[in-house]
mmCIF file of C-alpha atoms in Angstrom:
data_model
loop_
_atom_site.group_PDB
_atom_site.id
_atom_site.type_symbol
_atom_site.label_atom_id
_atom_site.label_comp_id
_atom_site.label_asym_id
_atom_site.label_seq_id
_atom_site.Cartn_x
_atom_site.Cartn_y
_atom_site.Cartn_z
ATOM 1 C CA MET J 1 -64.306 -24.865 151.094
ATOM 2 C CA ILE J 2 -66.946 -24.286 153.644
ATOM 3 C CA THR J 3 -70.214 -22.056 153.275
ATOM 4 C CA ILE J 4 -71.459 -19.755 155.785
ATOM 5 C CA GLN J 5 -75.389 -18.696 155.773
ATOM 6 C CA LYS J 6 -74.950 -16.181 158.633
ATOM 7 C CA TYR J 7 -72.218 -14.043 160.259
ATOM 8 C CA VAL J 8 -72.570 -12.739 163.837
ATOM 9 C CA ARG J 9 -69.910 -10.848 165.884
ATOM 10 C CA ALA J 10 -70.775 -11.697 169.244
ATOM 11 C CA LYS J 11 -71.630 -8.947 171.606
ATOM 12 C CA SER J 12 -70.773 -11.205 174.788
ATOM 13 C CA LEU J 13 -68.970 -14.394 175.622
ATOM 14 C CA GLU J 14 -72.678 -15.631 176.731
ATOM 15 C CA GLU J 15 -73.975 -14.652 173.338
ATOM 16 C CA ALA J 16 -71.235 -16.557 171.699
ATOM 17 C CA TYR J 17 -71.618 -19.521 173.986
ATOM 18 C CA GLN J 18 -75.380 -19.830 173.387
ATOM 19 C CA LEU J 19 -74.767 -19.589 169.618
ATOM 20 C CA ASN J 20 -72.272 -22.366 169.914
ATOM 21 C CA GLN J 21 -74.284 -24.850 171.349
ATOM 22 C CA SER J 22 -75.731 -25.692 167.843
ATOM 23 C CA LYS J 23 -73.559 -28.176 166.083
ATOM 24 C CA ARG J 24 -74.496 -26.342 162.980
ATOM 25 C CA ASN J 25 -72.695 -23.114 164.137
ATOM 26 C CA ARG J 26 -68.869 -22.654 164.797
ATOM 27 C CA ILE J 27 -66.742 -20.037 166.258
ATOM 28 C CA VAL J 28 -64.073 -18.577 163.923
ATOM 29 C CA GLY J 29 -60.506 -17.692 164.830
ATOM 30 C CA GLY J 30 -58.115 -16.908 162.062
ATOM 31 C CA MET J 31 -60.463 -19.075 159.753
ATOM 32 C CA LEU J 32 -57.187 -20.024 157.991
ATOM 33 C CA TRP J 33 -57.696 -23.885 158.781
ATOM 34 C CA MET J 34 -61.603 -23.839 159.198
ATOM 35 C CA ARG J 35 -61.976 -22.396 155.642
ATOM 36 C CA LEU J 36 -60.153 -25.329 153.931
ATOM 37 C CA GLY J 37 -62.807 -27.821 155.319
ATOM 38 C CA ARG J 38 -65.776 -28.978 153.730
ATOM 39 C CA GLY J 39 -69.818 -28.523 154.594
ATOM 40 C CA SER J 40 -71.835 -25.975 155.591
ATOM 41 C CA VAL J 41 -71.784 -23.335 158.777
ATOM 42 C CA ALA J 42 -75.117 -22.163 159.763
ATOM 43 C CA THR J 43 -73.705 -19.256 161.722
ATOM 44 C CA ALA J 44 -70.185 -18.112 161.974
ATOM 45 C CA ILE J 45 -69.654 -16.926 165.386
ATOM 46 C CA ASP J 46 -66.813 -14.126 165.536
ATOM 47 C CA LEU J 47 -65.234 -13.148 168.974
ATOM 48 C CA CYS J 48 -63.346 -10.089 167.302
ATOM 49 C CA ASP J 49 -65.276 -7.443 169.276
ATOM 50 C CA LEU J 50 -64.805 -8.930 172.702
ATOM 51 C CA GLY J 51 -61.389 -7.575 173.465
ATOM 52 C CA LEU J 52 -59.626 -10.895 173.449
ATOM 53 C CA ASP J 53 -56.812 -9.590 171.257
ATOM 54 C CA THR J 54 -54.274 -8.482 173.764
ATOM 55 C CA ILE J 55 -51.635 -9.834 175.928
ATOM 56 C CA GLU J 56 -51.651 -8.722 179.470
ATOM 57 C CA GLU J 57 -48.553 -9.020 181.504
ATOM 58 C CA THR J 58 -48.327 -9.072 185.166
ATOM 59 C CA GLU J 59 -45.498 -9.951 187.670
ATOM 60 C CA GLU J 60 -47.162 -13.521 187.790
ATOM 61 C CA GLN J 61 -48.365 -14.347 184.318
ATOM 62 C CA PHE J 62 -49.122 -13.620 180.850
ATOM 63 C CA SER J 63 -52.861 -13.547 180.007
ATOM 64 C CA ILE J 64 -53.196 -14.010 176.160
ATOM 65 C CA GLY J 65 -56.638 -13.403 174.728
ATOM 66 C CA ALA J 66 -57.939 -16.127 172.286
ATOM 67 C CA MET J 67 -57.906 -13.527 169.560
ATOM 68 C CA VAL J 68 -54.246 -12.571 169.878
ATOM 69 C CA SER J 69 -52.382 -13.211 166.574
ATOM 70 C CA LEU J 70 -49.725 -15.325 166.174
ATOM 71 C CA ARG J 71 -47.555 -12.403 165.101
ATOM 72 C CA GLN J 72 -48.266 -10.625 168.388
ATOM 73 C CA LEU J 73 -46.880 -13.744 170.214
ATOM 74 C CA GLU J 74 -43.784 -13.385 167.846
ATOM 75 C CA LEU J 75 -43.223 -9.710 168.696
ATOM 76 C CA HIS J 76 -44.145 -9.672 172.408
ATOM 77 C CA GLU J 77 -40.922 -8.664 174.195
ATOM 78 C CA GLY J 78 -42.149 -9.875 177.559
ATOM 79 C CA LEU J 79 -43.123 -13.309 176.646
ATOM 80 C CA ASN J 80 -39.981 -13.723 174.613
ATOM 81 C CA ALA J 81 -37.783 -12.397 177.320
ATOM 82 C CA TYR J 82 -39.533 -14.936 179.559
ATOM 83 C CA THR J 83 -39.294 -17.862 177.246
ATOM 84 C CA GLY J 84 -35.748 -17.053 175.874
ATOM 85 C CA GLY J 85 -37.077 -16.482 172.453
ATOM 86 C CA ALA J 86 -38.765 -20.120 172.588
ATOM 87 C CA VAL J 87 -42.274 -18.640 171.531
ATOM 88 C CA LYS J 88 -40.956 -16.519 168.721
ATOM 89 C CA ASN J 89 -38.912 -19.678 167.419
ATOM 90 C CA ALA J 90 -41.909 -21.616 167.551
ATOM 91 C CA VAL J 91 -44.070 -19.372 165.286
ATOM 92 C CA LYS J 92 -41.551 -17.593 163.034
ATOM 93 C CA ASP J 93 -41.616 -20.127 160.269
ATOM 94 C CA ILE J 94 -45.573 -20.665 160.311
ATOM 95 C CA VAL J 95 -46.144 -19.723 156.730
ATOM 96 C CA GLY J 96 -45.571 -15.802 156.540
ATOM 97 C CA VAL J 97 -46.286 -12.812 158.237
ATOM 98 C CA GLN J 98 -49.665 -12.249 156.675
ATOM 99 C CA PHE J 99 -50.810 -15.610 157.736
ATOM 100 C CA ARG J 100 -49.557 -15.076 161.275
ATOM 101 C CA ASN J 101 -51.393 -11.776 161.368
ATOM 102 C CA MET J 102 -54.430 -13.757 161.052
ATOM 103 C CA ALA J 103 -54.006 -17.093 162.766
ATOM 104 C CA THR J 104 -54.986 -16.653 166.159
ATOM 105 C CA VAL J 105 -53.729 -18.196 169.714
ATOM 106 C CA GLY J 106 -57.322 -19.477 170.353
ATOM 107 C CA GLY J 107 -57.835 -21.254 167.087
ATOM 108 C CA SER J 108 -54.296 -22.960 167.325
ATOM 109 C CA ILE J 109 -54.798 -24.341 170.806
ATOM 110 C CA TRP J 110 -58.448 -25.214 170.371
ATOM 111 C CA GLY J 111 -57.786 -26.960 167.269
ATOM 112 C CA ARG J 112 -55.240 -29.118 169.051
ATOM 113 C CA PHE J 113 -53.903 -29.924 165.539
ATOM 114 C CA GLY J 114 -51.321 -32.580 165.092
ATOM 115 C CA PHE J 115 -48.948 -30.183 163.290
ATOM 116 C CA SER J 116 -49.423 -27.278 166.012
ATOM 117 C CA ASP J 117 -45.935 -25.651 166.815
ATOM 118 C CA VAL J 118 -48.200 -23.378 169.037
ATOM 119 C CA LEU J 119 -49.545 -26.212 171.095
ATOM 120 C CA THR J 120 -45.990 -27.829 171.357
ATOM 121 C CA VAL J 121 -44.145 -24.844 172.795
ATOM 122 C CA PHE J 122 -47.038 -23.761 175.434
ATOM 123 C CA LEU J 123 -47.078 -27.244 176.583
ATOM 124 C CA ALA J 124 -43.589 -26.808 177.733
ATOM 125 C CA MET J 125 -44.583 -24.259 180.055
ATOM 126 C CA ASP J 126 -46.684 -23.722 183.250
ATOM 127 C CA ALA J 127 -49.582 -22.893 180.967
ATOM 128 C CA TYR J 128 -53.482 -22.938 181.543
ATOM 129 C CA VAL J 129 -56.604 -22.256 179.482
ATOM 130 C CA GLU J 130 -59.549 -20.394 180.680
ATOM 131 C CA LEU J 131 -62.796 -21.647 179.428
ATOM 132 C CA TYR J 132 -66.000 -19.659 179.507
ATOM 133 C CA LYS J 133 -67.896 -22.380 181.317
ATOM 134 C CA GLY J 134 -65.170 -24.853 182.348
ATOM 135 C CA GLY J 135 -63.054 -22.201 184.100
ATOM 136 C CA VAL J 136 -59.331 -22.520 184.253
ATOM 137 C CA ILE J 137 -57.467 -25.940 183.521
ATOM 138 C CA PRO J 138 -53.960 -27.073 182.808
ATOM 139 C CA LEU J 139 -53.267 -26.797 179.211
ATOM 140 C CA GLU J 140 -52.114 -30.288 179.200
ATOM 141 C CA GLN J 141 -55.524 -31.559 180.530
ATOM 142 C CA PHE J 142 -57.177 -29.576 177.959
ATOM 143 C CA ALA J 143 -54.845 -30.816 175.132
ATOM 144 C CA ALA J 144 -55.993 -34.314 176.145
ATOM 145 C CA ARG J 145 -59.759 -33.515 176.054
ATOM 146 C CA LYS J 146 -62.209 -33.883 173.127
ATOM 147 C CA LYS J 147 -63.552 -30.757 171.541
ATOM 148 C CA ASP J 148 -66.894 -29.617 172.968
ATOM 149 C CA THR J 149 -69.042 -26.566 172.872
ATOM 150 C CA ASP J 150 -67.382 -24.494 175.691
ATOM 151 C CA ILE J 151 -65.225 -21.396 174.468
ATOM 152 C CA LEU J 152 -61.639 -20.937 175.100
ATOM 153 C CA VAL J 153 -61.403 -17.222 176.295
ATOM 154 C CA ARG J 154 -57.411 -17.185 176.970
ATOM 155 C CA LEU J 155 -54.325 -18.729 177.379
ATOM 156 C CA ILE J 156 -52.482 -18.109 180.721
ATOM 157 C CA VAL J 157 -48.794 -18.638 181.008
ATOM 158 C CA LYS J 158 -47.454 -18.571 184.637
ATOM 159 C CA LYS J 159 -44.241 -17.009 185.121
ATOM 160 C CA THR J 160 -42.773 -19.926 186.778
ATOM 161 C CA PRO J 161 -38.953 -19.787 186.940
ATOM 162 C CA GLY J 162 -37.760 -21.932 184.182
ATOM 163 C CA ALA J 163 -35.944 -22.158 180.910
ATOM 164 C CA PHE J 164 -37.084 -23.257 177.400
ATOM 165 C CA VAL J 165 -35.938 -24.167 174.014
ATOM 166 C CA TYR J 166 -37.799 -24.756 170.904
ATOM 167 C CA THR J 167 -36.667 -26.246 167.740
ATOM 168 C CA ALA J 168 -38.321 -27.910 164.780
ATOM 169 C CA LEU J 169 -37.574 -29.535 161.474
ATOM 170 C CA ARG J 170 -39.281 -28.593 158.230
ATOM 171 C CA ASN J 171 -38.852 -29.904 154.817
ATOM 172 C CA GLN J 172 -39.479 -26.454 153.462
ATOM 173 C CA ARG J 173 -39.329 -23.186 155.454
ATOM 174 C CA THR J 174 -42.972 -22.353 155.578
ATOM 175 C CA ASP J 175 -44.369 -25.869 155.533
ATOM 176 C CA PHE J 176 -45.867 -27.629 158.532
ATOM 177 C CA PRO J 177 -43.052 -29.285 160.871
ATOM 178 C CA VAL J 178 -41.910 -32.976 160.249
ATOM 179 C CA ILE J 179 -41.241 -32.886 164.143
ATOM 180 C CA ALA J 180 -41.643 -30.190 166.409
ATOM 181 C CA CYS J 181 -39.558 -30.166 169.845
ATOM 182 C CA ALA J 182 -39.729 -28.083 172.886
ATOM 183 C CA VAL J 183 -37.612 -28.979 175.998
ATOM 184 C CA SER J 184 -37.998 -27.002 179.225
ATOM 185 C CA GLN J 185 -36.777 -26.998 182.837
ATOM 186 C CA LEU J 186 -39.694 -25.877 185.180
ATOM 187 C CA GLY J 187 -39.081 -25.526 188.817
ATOM 188 C CA GLY J 188 -36.737 -28.609 188.799
ATOM 189 C CA GLU J 189 -38.685 -30.637 186.448
ATOM 190 C CA TYR J 190 -37.414 -31.403 182.907
ATOM 191 C CA ARG J 191 -39.864 -32.067 180.244
ATOM 192 C CA ALA J 192 -39.744 -32.604 176.447
ATOM 193 C CA VAL J 193 -42.946 -31.851 174.223
ATOM 194 C CA ILE J 194 -42.854 -33.535 170.774
ATOM 195 C CA GLY J 195 -45.323 -32.266 168.291
ATOM 196 C CA ALA J 196 -46.024 -33.100 164.669
ATOM 197 C CA ARG J 197 -45.474 -36.807 165.400
ATOM 198 C CA PRO J 198 -47.753 -36.134 163.256
ATOM 199 C CA ALA J 199 -50.425 -36.559 165.917
ATOM 200 C CA LYS J 200 -51.112 -34.003 168.722
ATOM 201 C CA ALA J 201 -48.208 -33.067 170.800
ATOM 202 C CA MET J 202 -47.362 -35.016 173.795
ATOM 203 C CA VAL J 203 -45.452 -34.307 177.082
ATOM 204 C CA ILE J 204 -42.455 -36.443 178.140
ATOM 205 C CA ARG J 205 -41.301 -35.705 181.596
ATOM 206 C CA ASP J 206 -37.795 -36.951 182.844
ATOM 207 C CA GLU J 207 -39.307 -39.446 184.966
ATOM 208 C CA GLN J 208 -36.019 -41.557 185.352
ATOM 209 C CA GLY J 209 -34.068 -38.530 186.434
ATOM 210 C CA LEU J 210 -31.739 -38.569 183.709
ATOM 211 C CA LEU J 211 -31.007 -34.937 183.841
ATOM 212 C CA ALA J 212 -31.232 -34.684 187.933
ATOM 213 C CA GLN J 213 -27.312 -34.498 187.998
ATOM 214 C CA GLY J 214 -27.247 -31.696 185.394
ATOM 215 C CA ILE J 215 -27.357 -31.591 181.652
ATOM 216 C CA THR J 216 -24.074 -33.047 179.965
ATOM 217 C CA PRO J 217 -23.771 -34.183 176.496
ATOM 218 C CA ASP J 218 -24.291 -37.700 177.815
ATOM 219 C CA SER J 219 -27.203 -37.031 179.949
ATOM 220 C CA ALA J 220 -28.810 -35.087 177.029
ATOM 221 C CA GLU J 221 -28.183 -38.192 174.751
ATOM 222 C CA ALA J 222 -29.764 -40.251 177.458
ATOM 223 C CA PHE J 223 -32.905 -38.054 177.818
ATOM 224 C CA ALA J 224 -33.146 -38.000 174.242
ATOM 225 C CA GLY J 225 -33.131 -41.508 173.830
ATOM 226 C CA PHE J 226 -35.811 -42.162 176.570
ATOM 227 C CA VAL J 227 -37.975 -39.423 174.837
ATOM 228 C CA ALA J 228 -37.652 -40.922 171.536
ATOM 229 C CA GLU J 229 -38.765 -44.289 172.835
ATOM 230 C CA ARG J 230 -41.749 -43.041 174.733
ATOM 231 C CA THR J 231 -43.163 -41.173 171.756
ATOM 232 C CA PRO J 232 -45.132 -42.847 169.198
ATOM 233 C CA THR J 233 -44.733 -41.567 165.841
ATOM 234 C CA ASP J 234 -46.596 -42.354 162.305
ATOM 235 C CA SER J 235 -45.955 -41.593 158.753
ATOM 236 C CA ASN J 236 -47.411 -39.214 156.417
ATOM 237 C CA VAL J 237 -46.618 -37.225 153.077
ATOM 238 C CA ARG J 238 -43.955 -35.539 154.836
ATOM 239 C CA ALA J 239 -41.772 -38.222 156.546
ATOM 240 C CA SER J 240 -41.970 -41.710 157.806
ATOM 241 C CA ALA J 241 -42.322 -42.717 161.359
ATOM 242 C CA ALA J 242 -38.788 -44.092 161.594
ATOM 243 C CA TYR J 243 -37.498 -40.786 160.309
ATOM 244 C CA ARG J 244 -39.573 -38.884 162.891
ATOM 245 C CA SER J 245 -38.451 -41.151 165.730
ATOM 246 C CA HIS J 246 -34.750 -40.585 164.461
ATOM 247 C CA LEU J 247 -35.430 -36.858 164.575
ATOM 248 C CA ILE J 248 -37.042 -36.868 167.875
ATOM 249 C CA ARG J 249 -33.650 -38.258 169.204
ATOM 250 C CA VAL J 250 -31.647 -35.649 167.354
ATOM 251 C CA LEU J 251 -33.676 -32.625 168.041
ATOM 252 C CA THR J 252 -34.381 -33.485 171.757
ATOM 253 C CA ALA J 253 -30.548 -33.919 172.229
ATOM 254 C CA ARG J 254 -29.841 -30.464 170.729
ATOM 255 C CA ALA J 255 -32.531 -28.814 172.615
ATOM 256 C CA THR J 256 -31.495 -30.350 175.765
ATOM 257 C CA THR J 257 -27.938 -29.313 175.363
ATOM 258 C CA GLU J 258 -28.971 -25.805 174.264
ATOM 259 C CA LEU J 259 -31.021 -25.671 177.597
ATOM 260 C CA GLY J 260 -27.923 -26.696 179.551
ATOM 261 C CA GLY J 261 -25.799 -23.975 177.891
ATOM 262 C CA ILE J 262 -23.655 -26.338 176.446
ATOM 263 C CA MET N 1 -75.459 -7.975 154.726
ATOM 264 C CA GLU N 2 -74.073 -4.725 154.661
ATOM 265 C CA ILE N 3 -70.399 -3.579 155.610
ATOM 266 C CA LYS N 4 -68.884 -0.275 155.851
ATOM 267 C CA LEU N 5 -65.365 0.191 155.439
ATOM 268 C CA THR N 6 -62.416 2.650 154.487
ATOM 269 C CA LEU N 7 -61.002 1.197 151.026
ATOM 270 C CA ASN N 8 -57.675 3.159 150.006
ATOM 271 C CA ASP N 9 -58.661 6.087 152.225
ATOM 272 C CA LYS N 10 -62.428 6.447 150.708
ATOM 273 C CA ALA N 11 -65.485 5.497 152.864
ATOM 274 C CA ILE N 12 -67.407 2.684 151.214
ATOM 275 C CA THR N 13 -70.467 0.532 151.735
ATOM 276 C CA GLY N 14 -71.005 -2.761 150.244
ATOM 277 C CA HIS N 15 -73.349 -5.578 150.315
ATOM 278 C CA ILE N 16 -71.943 -9.109 150.665
ATOM 279 C CA GLU N 17 -72.971 -12.813 151.549
ATOM 280 C CA ALA N 18 -71.848 -13.935 154.962
ATOM 281 C CA ASP N 19 -69.019 -16.035 153.244
ATOM 282 C CA THR N 20 -67.668 -13.568 150.873
ATOM 283 C CA VAL N 21 -64.002 -13.387 151.167
ATOM 284 C CA LEU N 22 -62.267 -10.170 151.316
ATOM 285 C CA LEU N 23 -60.576 -10.916 147.861
ATOM 286 C CA ASP N 24 -63.667 -11.138 146.123
ATOM 287 C CA PHE N 25 -65.139 -8.143 147.587
ATOM 288 C CA LEU N 26 -62.100 -6.067 146.569
ATOM 289 C CA ARG N 27 -62.083 -7.146 143.245
ATOM 290 C CA ALA N 28 -65.794 -6.272 142.818
ATOM 291 C CA GLN N 29 -64.615 -2.817 143.904
ATOM 292 C CA GLY N 30 -62.396 -2.772 140.985
ATOM 293 C CA CYS N 31 -59.069 -3.533 142.955
ATOM 294 C CA TYR N 32 -57.612 -5.960 140.324
ATOM 295 C CA SER N 33 -54.376 -5.889 141.848
ATOM 296 C CA VAL N 34 -55.415 -8.296 144.523
ATOM 297 C CA LYS N 35 -54.795 -11.674 142.796
ATOM 298 C CA ARG N 36 -56.108 -15.093 143.846
ATOM 299 C CA GLY N 37 -53.120 -17.535 143.741
ATOM 300 C CA CYS N 38 -53.330 -20.606 145.906
ATOM 301 C CA ASP N 39 -56.447 -19.910 147.516
ATOM 302 C CA THR N 40 -55.219 -21.933 150.681
ATOM 303 C CA SER N 41 -53.268 -19.179 152.692
ATOM 304 C CA ASN N 42 -49.891 -19.971 151.431
ATOM 305 C CA CYS N 43 -48.747 -18.014 148.366
ATOM 306 C CA GLY N 44 -49.261 -14.211 149.455
ATOM 307 C CA LEU N 45 -50.744 -13.244 146.159
ATOM 308 C CA CYS N 46 -53.674 -11.741 147.671
ATOM 309 C CA THR N 47 -51.997 -9.595 150.207
ATOM 310 C CA VAL N 48 -53.657 -6.446 151.315
ATOM 311 C CA LEU N 49 -53.064 -4.140 154.439
ATOM 312 C CA LEU N 50 -55.810 -4.161 156.971
ATOM 313 C CA ASP N 51 -55.408 -1.407 159.457
ATOM 314 C CA GLY N 52 -51.905 -1.106 158.150
ATOM 315 C CA LYS N 53 -50.892 -5.073 158.674
ATOM 316 C CA PRO N 54 -50.466 -7.346 155.943
ATOM 317 C CA ILE N 55 -53.117 -10.109 155.753
ATOM 318 C CA LEU N 56 -54.324 -12.750 153.152
ATOM 319 C CA SER N 57 -57.555 -11.351 151.717
ATOM 320 C CA CYS N 58 -58.370 -14.912 150.184
ATOM 321 C CA SER N 59 -58.957 -16.218 153.383
ATOM 322 C CA MET N 60 -60.619 -13.532 155.590
ATOM 323 C CA LEU N 61 -64.293 -12.974 155.704
ATOM 324 C CA ALA N 62 -65.319 -9.556 153.993
ATOM 325 C CA ALA N 63 -67.552 -9.140 156.981
ATOM 326 C CA ARG N 64 -64.557 -9.213 159.407
ATOM 327 C CA ALA N 65 -63.359 -5.939 157.604
ATOM 328 C CA ASP N 66 -66.442 -4.084 158.471
ATOM 329 C CA GLY N 67 -65.447 -1.020 160.384
ATOM 330 C CA HIS N 68 -61.771 -1.287 159.404
ATOM 331 C CA SER N 69 -59.162 0.332 157.000
ATOM 332 C CA VAL N 70 -58.279 -1.851 153.834
ATOM 333 C CA GLN N 71 -55.460 -0.693 151.442
ATOM 334 C CA THR N 72 -54.670 -2.439 148.228
ATOM 335 C CA LEU N 73 -51.870 -1.590 145.914
ATOM 336 C CA GLU N 74 -54.252 0.717 144.013
ATOM 337 C CA GLY N 75 -54.071 3.011 147.097
ATOM 338 C CA LEU N 76 -50.258 2.786 147.648
ATOM 339 C CA GLN N 77 -48.723 3.660 144.097
ATOM 340 C CA GLU N 78 -46.790 6.703 145.339
ATOM 341 C CA GLU N 79 -45.176 4.462 148.326
ATOM 342 C CA ALA N 80 -44.817 1.350 145.910
ATOM 343 C CA ALA N 81 -43.135 3.676 143.236
ATOM 344 C CA GLU N 82 -40.188 4.440 145.446
ATOM 345 C CA PHE N 83 -38.956 0.768 145.138
ATOM 346 C CA VAL N 84 -40.517 -1.076 142.332
ATOM 347 C CA GLY N 85 -38.049 0.345 139.658
ATOM 348 C CA PHE N 86 -35.274 -1.365 141.544
ATOM 349 C CA LEU N 87 -36.902 -4.595 141.476
ATOM 350 C CA ALA N 88 -37.551 -4.299 137.668
ATOM 351 C CA ASP N 89 -34.070 -3.316 137.286
ATOM 352 C CA GLN N 90 -32.842 -6.530 138.802
ATOM 353 C CA GLY N 91 -35.285 -8.630 136.523
ATOM 354 C CA ALA N 92 -37.201 -9.760 139.631
ATOM 355 C CA ASP N 93 -40.197 -10.254 137.655
ATOM 356 C CA GLN N 94 -41.070 -12.738 135.076
ATOM 357 C CA CYS N 95 -44.888 -13.516 134.897
ATOM 358 C CA GLY N 96 -45.517 -10.759 137.377
ATOM 359 C CA PHE N 97 -48.388 -12.497 138.955
ATOM 360 C CA CYS N 98 -46.848 -12.560 142.283
ATOM 361 C CA ASN N 99 -45.719 -8.957 141.909
ATOM 362 C CA PRO N 100 -48.857 -7.033 143.788
ATOM 363 C CA GLY N 101 -48.633 -9.288 146.822
ATOM 364 C CA PHE N 102 -45.188 -9.076 147.101
ATOM 365 C CA VAL N 103 -44.927 -5.229 146.864
ATOM 366 C CA MET N 104 -47.699 -4.913 149.160
ATOM 367 C CA ASN N 105 -45.690 -7.072 151.780
ATOM 368 C CA THR N 106 -42.474 -5.167 150.972
ATOM 369 C CA ILE N 107 -44.375 -1.901 151.916
ATOM 370 C CA ALA N 108 -45.324 -3.465 155.005
ATOM 371 C CA LEU N 109 -41.870 -4.688 155.708
ATOM 372 C CA LEU N 110 -40.196 -1.207 155.268
ATOM 373 C CA ARG N 111 -42.868 0.556 157.209
ATOM 374 C CA GLU N 112 -42.010 -1.949 160.268
ATOM 375 C CA ASN N 113 -38.293 -1.982 159.655
ATOM 376 C CA PRO N 114 -36.868 0.796 157.370
ATOM 377 C CA ASP N 115 -33.385 -0.908 157.086
ATOM 378 C CA PRO N 116 -33.602 -4.580 157.337
ATOM 379 C CA THR N 117 -30.917 -7.201 156.827
ATOM 380 C CA ASP N 118 -30.994 -9.679 154.201
ATOM 381 C CA GLY N 119 -32.149 -12.089 156.796
ATOM 382 C CA GLU N 120 -34.961 -9.955 157.895
ATOM 383 C CA ILE N 121 -36.223 -9.400 154.205
ATOM 384 C CA ARG N 122 -36.143 -12.976 153.651
ATOM 385 C CA ALA N 123 -37.914 -13.709 156.822
ATOM 386 C CA PHE N 124 -40.587 -11.228 156.101
ATOM 387 C CA LEU N 125 -41.150 -12.056 152.593
ATOM 388 C CA ALA N 126 -41.188 -15.940 153.233
ATOM 389 C CA GLY N 127 -44.935 -15.893 152.833
ATOM 390 C CA ASN N 128 -44.783 -14.635 149.501
ATOM 391 C CA LEU N 129 -44.253 -17.192 146.744
ATOM 392 C CA CYS N 130 -42.853 -16.762 143.446
ATOM 393 C CA ARG N 131 -42.548 -19.674 140.835
ATOM 394 C CA CYS N 132 -40.473 -17.867 138.283
ATOM 395 C CA SER N 133 -37.567 -16.185 139.611
ATOM 396 C CA GLY N 134 -36.160 -17.832 142.636
ATOM 397 C CA TYR N 135 -36.167 -14.648 145.063
ATOM 398 C CA ASP N 136 -32.763 -13.661 144.556
ATOM 399 C CA GLY N 137 -33.844 -10.783 142.120
ATOM 400 C CA GLN N 138 -36.332 -9.607 144.660
ATOM 401 C CA LEU N 139 -33.736 -9.638 147.413
ATOM 402 C CA ARG N 140 -31.300 -7.736 145.119
ATOM 403 C CA GLY N 141 -33.918 -5.175 144.320
ATOM 404 C CA ILE N 142 -34.807 -4.339 147.816
ATOM 405 C CA ARG N 143 -31.055 -4.345 148.866
ATOM 406 C CA SER N 144 -30.533 -1.880 145.929
ATOM 407 C CA TYR N 145 -33.160 0.495 147.014
ATOM 408 C CA LEU N 146 -32.052 0.430 150.668
ATOM 409 C CA ASN N 147 -28.455 0.970 149.440
ATOM 410 C CA SER N 148 -29.874 4.018 147.199
ATOM 411 C CA ARG N 149 -31.469 5.740 150.401
ATOM 412 C CA LYS N 150 -28.242 5.628 152.083
ATOM 413 C CA GLY N 151 -26.728 7.708 149.208
#
């Protein structure tokens, strides 16, 4: 477990940013994953007083503060109406209600964890992150970056017309996923996002136009095969690489047919 | 550092280290219903209510509770008494170690959803692990309590 020498509730993002420039200091989100690490933190920087715990919905977008809990995502009617329940499906089996009341969107996205349901589902959307110094950048671009000392302020999800399906397979209900899979249709573009490979989620677009003529059982199978071939997998205690590759094909086909209303 | 919070409806002041977790602070206040189980945010034994919402006290810094309201089972005896007898009647407890966390999360469930389905009960309590009884007793107990309320 980590040890913490000093705790500071930042009074501004600038104060948090300045404190975060020291490698010995760290921003705490839900602190659920961080706490299991080792080492010593000189100053734990808490953003809890900065008003980043709300989801603001406009006609164009959802603006999700970094300190919004996964439980808030799960219960937000507007977000789940727009995503067809995909966001709720992505977080509902993350440990338990108590855990989801603590785990934050900012911590989940910032961590770019290999097991993340949260990163997987939002990569299927027209999503962006707002960084304190780095401005607004696409989530996909952020996910590919290495961690630095900037601060993730909020996640922005544009209400681009689209449809979303999320599914995952777990060995046990509240465990990490063995494979996480989100499939979407956004402005005519189809994409699949595969998480828990067990590496960081990756986006596979329908570059070959396999779904261009519409979703049928055959085209869904073809797309699923394409996604499985393009997605590197690995083995860990939960599953082998071969099993994961098989699951990618199965879950992508299922999610795609559901997306097509079949 | 000093923190001020409301614990079971009483304003208190405490002195903590920066990395003191809420569980240890609460037990130091005499709230022994709050149990340390897995200590990895997975079992639900340490469940308390923070501003009315169930959270895992093993994984929350006590410093973060500064200015907030915390409730443990010691402060919710009356609300718990309404249904714990139904759990006992179904033999839901064996060793009983998971019971306080289970009861706290059930209180949160029934406040949020007074008439849950069996599926909703299972989903809400999925983060409370019991290694004795297999969960059917708890489900039967809560169902029995809900049925009793309907007369």
